[in-house]
PDB file of C-alpha atoms in Angstrom:
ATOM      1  CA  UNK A 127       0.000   0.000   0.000  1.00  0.00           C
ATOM      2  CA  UNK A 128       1.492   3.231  -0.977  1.00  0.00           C
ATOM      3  CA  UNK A 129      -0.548   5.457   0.990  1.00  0.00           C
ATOM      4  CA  UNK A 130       0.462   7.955   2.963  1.00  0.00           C
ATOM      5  CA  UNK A 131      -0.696   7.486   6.602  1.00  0.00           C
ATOM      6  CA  UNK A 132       0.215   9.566  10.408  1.00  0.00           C
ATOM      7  CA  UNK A 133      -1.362   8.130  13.376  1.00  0.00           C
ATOM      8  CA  UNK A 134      -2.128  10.924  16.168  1.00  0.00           C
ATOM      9  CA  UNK A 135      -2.730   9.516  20.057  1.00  0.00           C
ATOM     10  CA  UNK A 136      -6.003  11.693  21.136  1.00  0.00           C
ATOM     11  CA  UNK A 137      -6.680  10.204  24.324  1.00  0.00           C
ATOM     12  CA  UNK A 138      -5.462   7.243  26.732  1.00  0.00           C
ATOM     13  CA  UNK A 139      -6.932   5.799  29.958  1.00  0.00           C
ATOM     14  CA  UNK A 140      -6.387   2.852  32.728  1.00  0.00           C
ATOM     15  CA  UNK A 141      -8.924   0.564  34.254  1.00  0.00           C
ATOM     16  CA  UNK A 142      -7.417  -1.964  36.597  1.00  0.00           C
ATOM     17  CA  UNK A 143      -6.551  -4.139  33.942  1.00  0.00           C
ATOM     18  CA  UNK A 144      -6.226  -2.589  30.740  1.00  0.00           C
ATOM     19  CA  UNK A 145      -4.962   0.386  28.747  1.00  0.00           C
ATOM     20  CA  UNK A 146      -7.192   2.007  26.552  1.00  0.00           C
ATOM     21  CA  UNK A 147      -6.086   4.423  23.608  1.00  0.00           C
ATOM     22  CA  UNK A 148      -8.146   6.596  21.312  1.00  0.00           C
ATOM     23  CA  UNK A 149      -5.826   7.101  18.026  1.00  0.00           C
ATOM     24  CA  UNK A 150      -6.777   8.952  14.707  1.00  0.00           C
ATOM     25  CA  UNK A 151      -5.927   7.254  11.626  1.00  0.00           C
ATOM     26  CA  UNK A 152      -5.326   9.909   8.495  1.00  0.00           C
ATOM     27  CA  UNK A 153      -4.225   8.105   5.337  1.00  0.00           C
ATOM     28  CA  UNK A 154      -3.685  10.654   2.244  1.00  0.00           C
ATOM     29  CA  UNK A 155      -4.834   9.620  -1.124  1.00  0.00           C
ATOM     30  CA  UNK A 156      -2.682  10.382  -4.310  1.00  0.00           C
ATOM     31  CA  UNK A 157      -2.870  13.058  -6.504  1.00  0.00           C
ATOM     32  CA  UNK A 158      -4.430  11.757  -9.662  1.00  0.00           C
ATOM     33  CA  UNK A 159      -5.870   8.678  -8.832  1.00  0.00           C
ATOM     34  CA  UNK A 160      -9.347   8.129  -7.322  1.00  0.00           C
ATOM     35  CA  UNK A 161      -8.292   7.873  -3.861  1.00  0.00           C
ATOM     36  CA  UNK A 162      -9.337  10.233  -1.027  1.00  0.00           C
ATOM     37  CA  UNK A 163      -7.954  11.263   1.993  1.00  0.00           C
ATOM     38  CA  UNK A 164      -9.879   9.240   5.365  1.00  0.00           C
ATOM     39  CA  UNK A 165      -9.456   9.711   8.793  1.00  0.00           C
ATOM     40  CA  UNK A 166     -10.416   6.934  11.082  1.00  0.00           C
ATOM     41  CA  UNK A 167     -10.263   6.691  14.912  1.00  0.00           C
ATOM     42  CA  UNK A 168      -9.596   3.234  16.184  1.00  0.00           C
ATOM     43  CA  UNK A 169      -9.382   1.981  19.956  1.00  0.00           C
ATOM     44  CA  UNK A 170      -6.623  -0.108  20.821  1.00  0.00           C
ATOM     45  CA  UNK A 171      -7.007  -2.177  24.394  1.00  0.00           C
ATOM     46  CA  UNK A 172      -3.772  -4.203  26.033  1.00  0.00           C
ATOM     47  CA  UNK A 173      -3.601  -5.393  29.172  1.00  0.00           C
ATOM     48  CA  UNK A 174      -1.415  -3.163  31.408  1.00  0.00           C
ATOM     49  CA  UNK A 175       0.731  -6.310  32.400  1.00  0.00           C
ATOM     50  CA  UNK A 176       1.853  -7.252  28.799  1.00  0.00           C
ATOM     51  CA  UNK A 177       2.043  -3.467  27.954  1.00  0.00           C
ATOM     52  CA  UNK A 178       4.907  -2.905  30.880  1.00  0.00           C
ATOM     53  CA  UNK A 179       6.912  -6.177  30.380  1.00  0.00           C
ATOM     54  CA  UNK A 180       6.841  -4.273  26.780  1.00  0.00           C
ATOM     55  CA  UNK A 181       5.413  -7.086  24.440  1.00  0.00           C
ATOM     56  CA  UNK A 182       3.647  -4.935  23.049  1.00  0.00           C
ATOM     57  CA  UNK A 183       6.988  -3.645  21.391  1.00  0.00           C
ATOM     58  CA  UNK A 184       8.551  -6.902  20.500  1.00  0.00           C
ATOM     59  CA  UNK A 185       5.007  -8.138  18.607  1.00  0.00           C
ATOM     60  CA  UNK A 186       5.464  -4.466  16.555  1.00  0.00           C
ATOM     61  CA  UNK A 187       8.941  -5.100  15.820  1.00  0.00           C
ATOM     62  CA  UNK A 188       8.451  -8.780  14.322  1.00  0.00           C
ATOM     63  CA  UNK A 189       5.642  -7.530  11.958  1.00  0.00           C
ATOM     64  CA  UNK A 190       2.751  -6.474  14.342  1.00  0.00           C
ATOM     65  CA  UNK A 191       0.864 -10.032  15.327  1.00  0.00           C
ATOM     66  CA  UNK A 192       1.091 -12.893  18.232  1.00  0.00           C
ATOM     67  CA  UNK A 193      -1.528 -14.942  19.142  1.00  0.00           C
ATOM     68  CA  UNK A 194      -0.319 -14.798  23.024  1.00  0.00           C
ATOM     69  CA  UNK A 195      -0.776 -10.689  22.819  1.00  0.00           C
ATOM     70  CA  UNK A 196      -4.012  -9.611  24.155  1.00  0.00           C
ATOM     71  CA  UNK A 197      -4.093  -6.817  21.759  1.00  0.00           C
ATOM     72  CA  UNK A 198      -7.378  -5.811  20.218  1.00  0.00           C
ATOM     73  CA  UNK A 199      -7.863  -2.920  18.253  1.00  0.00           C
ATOM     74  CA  UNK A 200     -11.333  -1.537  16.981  1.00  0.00           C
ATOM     75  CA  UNK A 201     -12.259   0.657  14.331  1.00  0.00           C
ATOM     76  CA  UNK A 202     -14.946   2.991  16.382  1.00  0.00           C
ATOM     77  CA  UNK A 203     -16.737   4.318  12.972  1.00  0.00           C
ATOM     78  CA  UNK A 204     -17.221   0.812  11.716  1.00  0.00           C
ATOM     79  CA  UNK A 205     -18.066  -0.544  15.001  1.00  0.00           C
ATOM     80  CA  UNK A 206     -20.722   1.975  15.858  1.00  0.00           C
ATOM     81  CA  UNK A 207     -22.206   1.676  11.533  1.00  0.00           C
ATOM     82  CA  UNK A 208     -22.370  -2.535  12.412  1.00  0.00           C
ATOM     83  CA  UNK A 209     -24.527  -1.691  15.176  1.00  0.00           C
ATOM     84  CA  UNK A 210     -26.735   0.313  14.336  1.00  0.00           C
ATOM     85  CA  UNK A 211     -27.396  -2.002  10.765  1.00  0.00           C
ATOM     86  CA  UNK A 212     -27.700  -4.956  13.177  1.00  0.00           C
ATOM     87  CA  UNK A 213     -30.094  -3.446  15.706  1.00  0.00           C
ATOM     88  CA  UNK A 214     -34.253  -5.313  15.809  1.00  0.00           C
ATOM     89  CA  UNK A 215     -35.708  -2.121  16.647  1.00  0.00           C
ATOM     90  CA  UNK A 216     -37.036   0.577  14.610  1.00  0.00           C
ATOM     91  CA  UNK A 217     -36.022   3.956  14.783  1.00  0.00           C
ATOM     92  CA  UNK A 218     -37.074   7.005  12.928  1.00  0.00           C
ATOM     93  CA  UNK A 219     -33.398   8.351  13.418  1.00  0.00           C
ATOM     94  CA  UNK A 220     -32.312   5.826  11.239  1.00  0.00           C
ATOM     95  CA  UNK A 221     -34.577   6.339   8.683  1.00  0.00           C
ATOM     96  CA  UNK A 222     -31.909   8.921   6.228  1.00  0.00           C
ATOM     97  CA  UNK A 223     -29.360   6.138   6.493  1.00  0.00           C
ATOM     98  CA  UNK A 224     -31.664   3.014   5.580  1.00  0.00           C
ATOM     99  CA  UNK A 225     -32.627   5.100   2.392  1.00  0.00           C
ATOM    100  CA  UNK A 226     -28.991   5.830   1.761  1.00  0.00           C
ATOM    101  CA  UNK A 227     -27.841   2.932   1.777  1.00  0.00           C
ATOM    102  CA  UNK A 228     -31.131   1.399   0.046  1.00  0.00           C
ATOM    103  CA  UNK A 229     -30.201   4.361  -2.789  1.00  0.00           C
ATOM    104  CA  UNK A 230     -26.813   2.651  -3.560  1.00  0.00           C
ATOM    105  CA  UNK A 231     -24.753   4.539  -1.017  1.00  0.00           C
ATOM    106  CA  UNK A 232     -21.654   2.882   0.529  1.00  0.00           C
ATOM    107  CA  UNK A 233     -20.786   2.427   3.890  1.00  0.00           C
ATOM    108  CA  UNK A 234     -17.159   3.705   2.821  1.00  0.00           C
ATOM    109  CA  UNK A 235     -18.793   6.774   2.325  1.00  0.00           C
ATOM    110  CA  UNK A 236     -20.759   7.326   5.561  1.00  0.00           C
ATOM    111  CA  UNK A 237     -18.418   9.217   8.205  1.00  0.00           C
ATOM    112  CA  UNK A 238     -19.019   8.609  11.979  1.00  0.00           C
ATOM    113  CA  UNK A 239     -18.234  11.533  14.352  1.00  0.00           C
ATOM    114  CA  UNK A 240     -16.241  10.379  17.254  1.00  0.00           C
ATOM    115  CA  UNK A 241     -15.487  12.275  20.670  1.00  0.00           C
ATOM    116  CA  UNK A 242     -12.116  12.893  21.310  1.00  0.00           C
ATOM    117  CA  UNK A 243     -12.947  11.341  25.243  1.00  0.00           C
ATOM    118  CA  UNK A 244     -12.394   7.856  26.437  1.00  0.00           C
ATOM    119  CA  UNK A 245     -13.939   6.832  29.336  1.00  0.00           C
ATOM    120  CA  UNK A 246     -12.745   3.368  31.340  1.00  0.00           C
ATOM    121  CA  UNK A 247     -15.738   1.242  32.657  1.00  0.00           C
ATOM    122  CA  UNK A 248     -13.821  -1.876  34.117  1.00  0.00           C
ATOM    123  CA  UNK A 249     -13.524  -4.944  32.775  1.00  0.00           C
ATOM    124  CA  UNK A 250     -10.986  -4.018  30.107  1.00  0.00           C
ATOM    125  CA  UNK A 251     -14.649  -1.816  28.396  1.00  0.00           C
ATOM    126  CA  UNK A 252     -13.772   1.705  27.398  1.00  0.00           C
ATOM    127  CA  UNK A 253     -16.623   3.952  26.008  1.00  0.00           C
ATOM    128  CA  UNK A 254     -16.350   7.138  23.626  1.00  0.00           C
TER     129      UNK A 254
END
């Protein structure tokens, strides 16, 4: 992938197990081709243990996976868009982006608003 991304850290918090980050995701699309410029924000949760013995840093440095990291990482605009698709009950709100999407509109294209604050409820659970 040749595109052009920066990574900014907008907020971090602890629970008693856990360390929560909210990062923003920018990648830059090239000049001339179709591609646009996005900006994501994704939540990133380790366990405070694994993130202080620092194997957090050894998994990044041999390519950025290990099944014995507890490392999850969640992409908050497609998280919140799965929901609200997946939800039984109706609501009005939803109504302008059912007939988007029913009018050919991609998912791609809708753009969640995020809060920059991250909030630890326990448990490992952060909410934004």
């Amino acid at each position: 992938n040749t595109k052009r991304r920066r990574c900014t850290l907008v907020s971090m918090v602890l629970d008693e197990e856990c360390i929560g980050s909210l990062c923003q995701v920018n990648t830059e699309g090239h000049v001339g081709d179709d591609s646009e410029d996005t900006e994501k924000h994704m939540l990133v949760v380790i366990n405070r243990e694994e993130f202080l013995l620092g194997e957090s840093s050894a998994v990044a440095d041999k390519g950025g996976y290990s099944e014995d990291l507890n490392l999850n990482i969640i992409d908050i605009g497609e998280a919140t868009i799965n929901y609200l698709l997946s939800t039984d009950t109706a609501d009005h709100r939803q109504l302008q982006l059912m007939d988007f999407l029913q009018d050919g509109g991609e998912i791609s294209d809708i753009q969640v608003l995020t809060s920059k604050k991250l909030v630890a409820c326990g448990y490992g659970r952060f909410m934004v």
